[in-house]
């Protein structure tokens, strides 16, 4: 078997040739698309060296230098490269290649999504379109002429501004586009199809008129409004918060059904997974609306953080992704509840990124070694990367951070740069030493903070000591100290039980932990305070401090920071779940139930209450437990849920009813009420008597949030109505692709011993296809990622089911195969009885012939 060779950050060297302009002509055809690529190329080194261009999955038709065609003796071509031997410093290279877009199921390069042609080039897809220096530090000006049948493909799109269009023979037509901004080839895009078009316009702060065009499949126009509104909000926000304006005369977004990821920021021509564009009240949930706004913003923000300033090499991916995720998180916080948005971000980080960072694919946010770049679009690079940017924001303060960003754009607009360049701008602009901080870029693993405190009544001094501990990770990396910003609040204890006490904090400070261990002393403290740490989750770390239940209950009520209040509740829940797992707790103390009732009866906003009532997820718990027995964990989670529901039925039902309304509204208040109502429903549905309430909600709902919540409650609690509501939902939505994805997912969540049979049967459902990534993820992904209990069932059938599907996806779509492998590679976190079964499947996959590079990298890391 071929071992694919890794590439290393340390081996970076500047390109020997630059490509200054690219003239593309793409004559579209399902099985034989012809691409003529004329490049003006310049040698950057003094000696004459061969030019090695990347290229794969194409047929080379011809090569010409300065118009003279080369004979095949004058170049070398392999299945991954074309080498030519130019003898001039500057020359024009013309390459013709032939592609087969209709056979492209990997969805990289040029492919067909339904009836439309589209492209995906990040990270290394351009090399499937033409031979090129496919690396982000080669930046060129592109002119693209697209040719296709006129009636089938009335819209022909590419990056930049339209400069020419016309009719051709045989009912064909062409459009030529020019993008004046030099860009790396990963930002190239081309789309051809027949769409419905939603247009709008935007005038930037400095007066530039921008045409906004949103292309969707025929018949979906009524679902495009929210995406357009989100785009306009994003443009306004970036001007207001970052002083960043859009820079072309047109901004296009195309929604396609076949897409490996969420969306792509191609210059002036974003391509989106339709699930992050299309929404209306009946078919999309509140969460869908939130996510669309966030992804539209993310891609728009890339225009500066990614496109105007791009990455020198792919090891620097977090330069654009961490920063852009931070920007979209801030935007979402401003558009919605900041506290709830932050809590959602932290949940994602803890349940997915922490696990990744503890597993065999652990890597720093700036990886040092990559086999397949597509494997590094990770929770670590994105979410932990965003946390690292956020910590700089915390350390430098809002103004210092903004000064750093300004300097970064002053220095690097139009360049391909590194994470070091970013940190240097941040540090230089604010005069803050970030040398210890920079270790966050090179160190993997989630640090722990071990906290101890003491109080000296005689001199009213309080001391707190924090020690940073770094786990020994899979990559055997030497660990260094990090600069960890810790928001600290000291809660005065006398306030704890005081009825109606409001502000109980005595100290609010940002601590900078840089040494292995540091101690801080506070004077004039009357009584032993409770330390409340990591306000707003100021660092992506785990906290170890021996809180009593009473202290956590006090924090839940009195901490000034909403994240801290929520987190204290989560800690309390986690504590009892863990005891249930270890068979230590038979009874959850009454005061915990009282605290939940107090939350429900308090005046806090409903969206926050919904988060406070949501138990830690299976994944979050798995990360904090050692050698998880999945059955015990799933049972502990459901026992706690059942106990809470039984003890608090009345208040849960009262809240459920108060939050129900017949009028549908979409403001923050209404969304919060729906969230809380549906959290209550899921508790209540753990008792079979509530079957009829679930049916009632299903039948009467006038929006997807409530309708989906009803079938989910039926699935998660295995209610008698489950089959009935699922059949009725399917009947109603069978022709709606995005809603059917939800239906497939809920099938996979069924909390029933027969669920593997169910999902196996659904593989032959007429609407199921492994070729569509959304569909594959909705059924297989939902089962493996979100049905912990049965994915990990003891006979290993869950693992086998997943491995069977991955084996098929290995040839169909390596990226999707590799992503859904994640739940299997974390086998070491699970108990012995699971491990062996997981290993059997991992081994089986590893033994497959023709293993794709994506899977091979992960399997090798896991099994070695
Ligand atoms: C988000 C890359 C693209 C994973 C999460 C995204 C991708 C993968 C969107 C694709 C993105 N540049 O904008 O980051
Ligand atoms: Zn991105």
mmCIF file of C-alpha atoms in Angstrom, residues 252-384:
data_model
loop_
_atom_site.group_PDB
_atom_site.id
_atom_site.type_symbol
_atom_site.label_atom_id
_atom_site.label_comp_id
_atom_site.label_asym_id
_atom_site.label_seq_id
_atom_site.Cartn_x
_atom_site.Cartn_y
_atom_site.Cartn_z
ATOM 1 C CA UNK A 252 -22.664 36.836 -5.490
ATOM 2 C CA UNK A 253 -23.765 33.850 -3.454
ATOM 3 C CA UNK A 254 -24.822 30.558 -5.019
ATOM 4 C CA UNK A 255 -26.615 27.841 -3.031
ATOM 5 C CA UNK A 256 -25.983 24.242 -4.094
ATOM 6 C CA UNK A 257 -27.216 20.938 -2.686
ATOM 7 C CA UNK A 258 -23.975 19.017 -3.146
ATOM 8 C CA UNK A 259 -21.276 20.527 -0.998
ATOM 9 C CA UNK A 260 -18.690 18.980 1.285
ATOM 10 C CA UNK A 261 -18.648 21.760 3.841
ATOM 11 C CA UNK A 262 -20.711 24.708 4.974
ATOM 12 C CA UNK A 263 -19.699 27.326 2.461
ATOM 13 C CA UNK A 264 -16.765 28.885 0.637
ATOM 14 C CA UNK A 265 -15.536 32.473 0.484
ATOM 15 C CA UNK A 266 -14.392 32.549 -3.197
ATOM 16 C CA UNK A 267 -13.668 36.167 -4.096
ATOM 17 C CA UNK A 268 -16.917 37.862 -5.110
ATOM 18 C CA UNK A 269 -18.605 34.497 -5.676
ATOM 19 C CA UNK A 270 -19.357 32.556 -2.510
ATOM 20 C CA UNK A 271 -20.632 29.023 -2.966
ATOM 21 C CA UNK A 272 -22.843 27.753 -0.167
ATOM 22 C CA UNK A 273 -24.297 24.500 0.966
ATOM 23 C CA UNK A 274 -28.004 25.195 0.454
ATOM 24 C CA UNK A 275 -28.642 24.379 4.115
ATOM 25 C CA UNK A 276 -26.854 27.627 5.036
ATOM 26 C CA UNK A 277 -28.925 29.737 2.658
ATOM 27 C CA UNK A 278 -32.483 28.499 2.345
ATOM 28 C CA UNK A 279 -34.982 29.089 5.115
ATOM 29 C CA UNK A 280 -38.596 29.904 5.749
ATOM 30 C CA UNK A 281 -40.689 29.631 8.891
ATOM 31 C CA UNK A 282 -42.360 26.371 8.012
ATOM 32 C CA UNK A 283 -39.269 24.472 6.935
ATOM 33 C CA UNK A 284 -36.394 25.926 8.973
ATOM 34 C CA UNK A 285 -35.781 25.993 12.706
ATOM 35 C CA UNK A 286 -34.687 28.968 14.778
ATOM 36 C CA UNK A 287 -31.310 27.284 14.933
ATOM 37 C CA UNK A 288 -31.192 27.108 11.117
ATOM 38 C CA UNK A 289 -31.899 30.838 10.927
ATOM 39 C CA UNK A 290 -29.147 31.514 13.462
ATOM 40 C CA UNK A 291 -26.667 29.331 11.583
ATOM 41 C CA UNK A 292 -27.459 30.890 8.206
ATOM 42 C CA UNK A 293 -26.799 34.344 9.613
ATOM 43 C CA UNK A 294 -23.520 33.118 11.117
ATOM 44 C CA UNK A 295 -22.244 31.328 8.004
ATOM 45 C CA UNK A 296 -23.218 34.169 5.662
ATOM 46 C CA UNK A 297 -21.295 36.479 7.992
ATOM 47 C CA UNK A 298 -18.339 34.114 8.224
ATOM 48 C CA UNK A 299 -17.895 33.960 4.457
ATOM 49 C CA UNK A 300 -18.420 37.685 4.070
ATOM 50 C CA UNK A 301 -15.843 38.459 6.768
ATOM 51 C CA UNK A 302 -13.315 36.313 4.912
ATOM 52 C CA UNK A 303 -13.207 38.984 2.234
ATOM 53 C CA UNK A 304 -10.738 40.789 4.495
ATOM 54 C CA UNK A 305 -9.553 38.042 6.817
ATOM 55 C CA UNK A 306 -8.567 35.452 4.244
ATOM 56 C CA UNK A 307 -8.910 37.086 0.853
ATOM 57 C CA UNK A 308 -7.322 40.542 1.094
ATOM 58 C CA UNK A 309 -4.806 39.093 3.536
ATOM 59 C CA UNK A 310 -4.356 35.390 2.931
ATOM 60 C CA UNK A 311 -2.250 32.511 4.249
ATOM 61 C CA UNK A 312 1.360 31.957 3.252
ATOM 62 C CA UNK A 313 0.893 28.183 3.436
ATOM 63 C CA UNK A 314 -1.790 25.802 4.689
ATOM 64 C CA UNK A 315 -0.160 25.344 8.077
ATOM 65 C CA UNK A 316 -1.325 28.916 8.680
ATOM 66 C CA UNK A 317 -4.977 28.050 8.090
ATOM 67 C CA UNK A 318 -5.989 29.346 11.519
ATOM 68 C CA UNK A 319 -4.665 32.779 10.499
ATOM 69 C CA UNK A 320 -7.823 33.194 8.459
ATOM 70 C CA UNK A 321 -10.163 30.655 10.052
ATOM 71 C CA UNK A 322 -9.601 31.289 13.752
ATOM 72 C CA UNK A 323 -9.830 35.017 13.147
ATOM 73 C CA UNK A 324 -12.903 34.746 10.947
ATOM 74 C CA UNK A 325 -14.692 32.442 13.390
ATOM 75 C CA UNK A 326 -13.945 34.932 16.164
ATOM 76 C CA UNK A 327 -15.394 37.676 13.997
ATOM 77 C CA UNK A 328 -18.533 35.695 13.193
ATOM 78 C CA UNK A 329 -18.982 34.802 16.868
ATOM 79 C CA UNK A 330 -18.790 38.464 17.846
ATOM 80 C CA UNK A 331 -21.258 39.310 15.110
ATOM 81 C CA UNK A 332 -23.685 36.598 16.248
ATOM 82 C CA UNK A 333 -23.357 37.842 19.817
ATOM 83 C CA UNK A 334 -24.228 41.372 18.681
ATOM 84 C CA UNK A 335 -27.173 40.250 16.552
ATOM 85 C CA UNK A 336 -28.545 37.852 19.198
ATOM 86 C CA UNK A 337 -28.025 37.295 22.906
ATOM 87 C CA UNK A 338 -24.299 37.659 23.582
ATOM 88 C CA UNK A 339 -24.439 35.368 26.610
ATOM 89 C CA UNK A 340 -26.377 32.606 24.894
ATOM 90 C CA UNK A 341 -24.151 32.823 21.822
ATOM 91 C CA UNK A 342 -21.074 32.476 24.015
ATOM 92 C CA UNK A 343 -22.574 29.492 25.815
ATOM 93 C CA UNK A 344 -23.294 27.763 22.508
ATOM 94 C CA UNK A 345 -19.709 28.368 21.361
ATOM 95 C CA UNK A 346 -18.354 26.921 24.593
ATOM 96 C CA UNK A 347 -20.571 23.849 24.314
ATOM 97 C CA UNK A 348 -19.216 23.152 20.820
ATOM 98 C CA UNK A 349 -15.669 23.614 21.983
ATOM 99 C CA UNK A 350 -16.031 21.369 24.998
ATOM 100 C CA UNK A 351 -17.954 18.597 23.325
ATOM 101 C CA UNK A 352 -15.999 18.383 20.081
ATOM 102 C CA UNK A 353 -12.721 20.285 20.213
ATOM 103 C CA UNK A 354 -11.601 19.045 23.616
ATOM 104 C CA UNK A 355 -12.131 15.478 22.422
ATOM 105 C CA UNK A 356 -10.163 16.098 19.243
ATOM 106 C CA UNK A 357 -7.363 17.616 21.297
ATOM 107 C CA UNK A 358 -7.228 14.513 23.480
ATOM 108 C CA UNK A 359 -7.313 12.049 20.591
ATOM 109 C CA UNK A 360 -4.916 10.665 18.001
ATOM 110 C CA UNK A 361 -5.382 13.587 15.594
ATOM 111 C CA UNK A 362 -4.529 16.215 18.233
ATOM 112 C CA UNK A 363 -2.671 19.114 16.665
ATOM 113 C CA UNK A 364 -1.814 22.708 17.517
ATOM 114 C CA UNK A 365 -3.995 25.394 15.931
ATOM 115 C CA UNK A 366 -1.037 25.818 13.598
ATOM 116 C CA UNK A 367 -0.288 22.197 12.670
ATOM 117 C CA UNK A 368 3.295 21.217 11.975
ATOM 118 C CA UNK A 369 2.745 18.152 9.851
ATOM 119 C CA UNK A 370 0.033 17.430 7.303
ATOM 120 C CA UNK A 371 -0.609 14.484 5.009
ATOM 121 C CA UNK A 372 -4.018 15.519 3.640
ATOM 122 C CA UNK A 373 -4.875 19.191 4.095
ATOM 123 C CA UNK A 374 -8.602 18.486 4.047
ATOM 124 C CA UNK A 375 -8.112 16.721 7.381
ATOM 125 C CA UNK A 376 -7.134 20.004 9.037
ATOM 126 C CA UNK A 377 -10.384 21.914 8.662
ATOM 127 C CA UNK A 378 -10.897 21.003 12.277
ATOM 128 C CA UNK A 379 -12.527 22.068 15.488
ATOM 129 C CA UNK A 380 -9.022 22.872 16.687
ATOM 130 C CA UNK A 381 -8.016 25.161 13.807
ATOM 131 C CA UNK A 382 -11.451 26.841 13.770
ATOM 132 C CA UNK A 383 -12.880 26.837 17.275
ATOM 133 C CA UNK A 384 -9.757 26.726 19.402
#
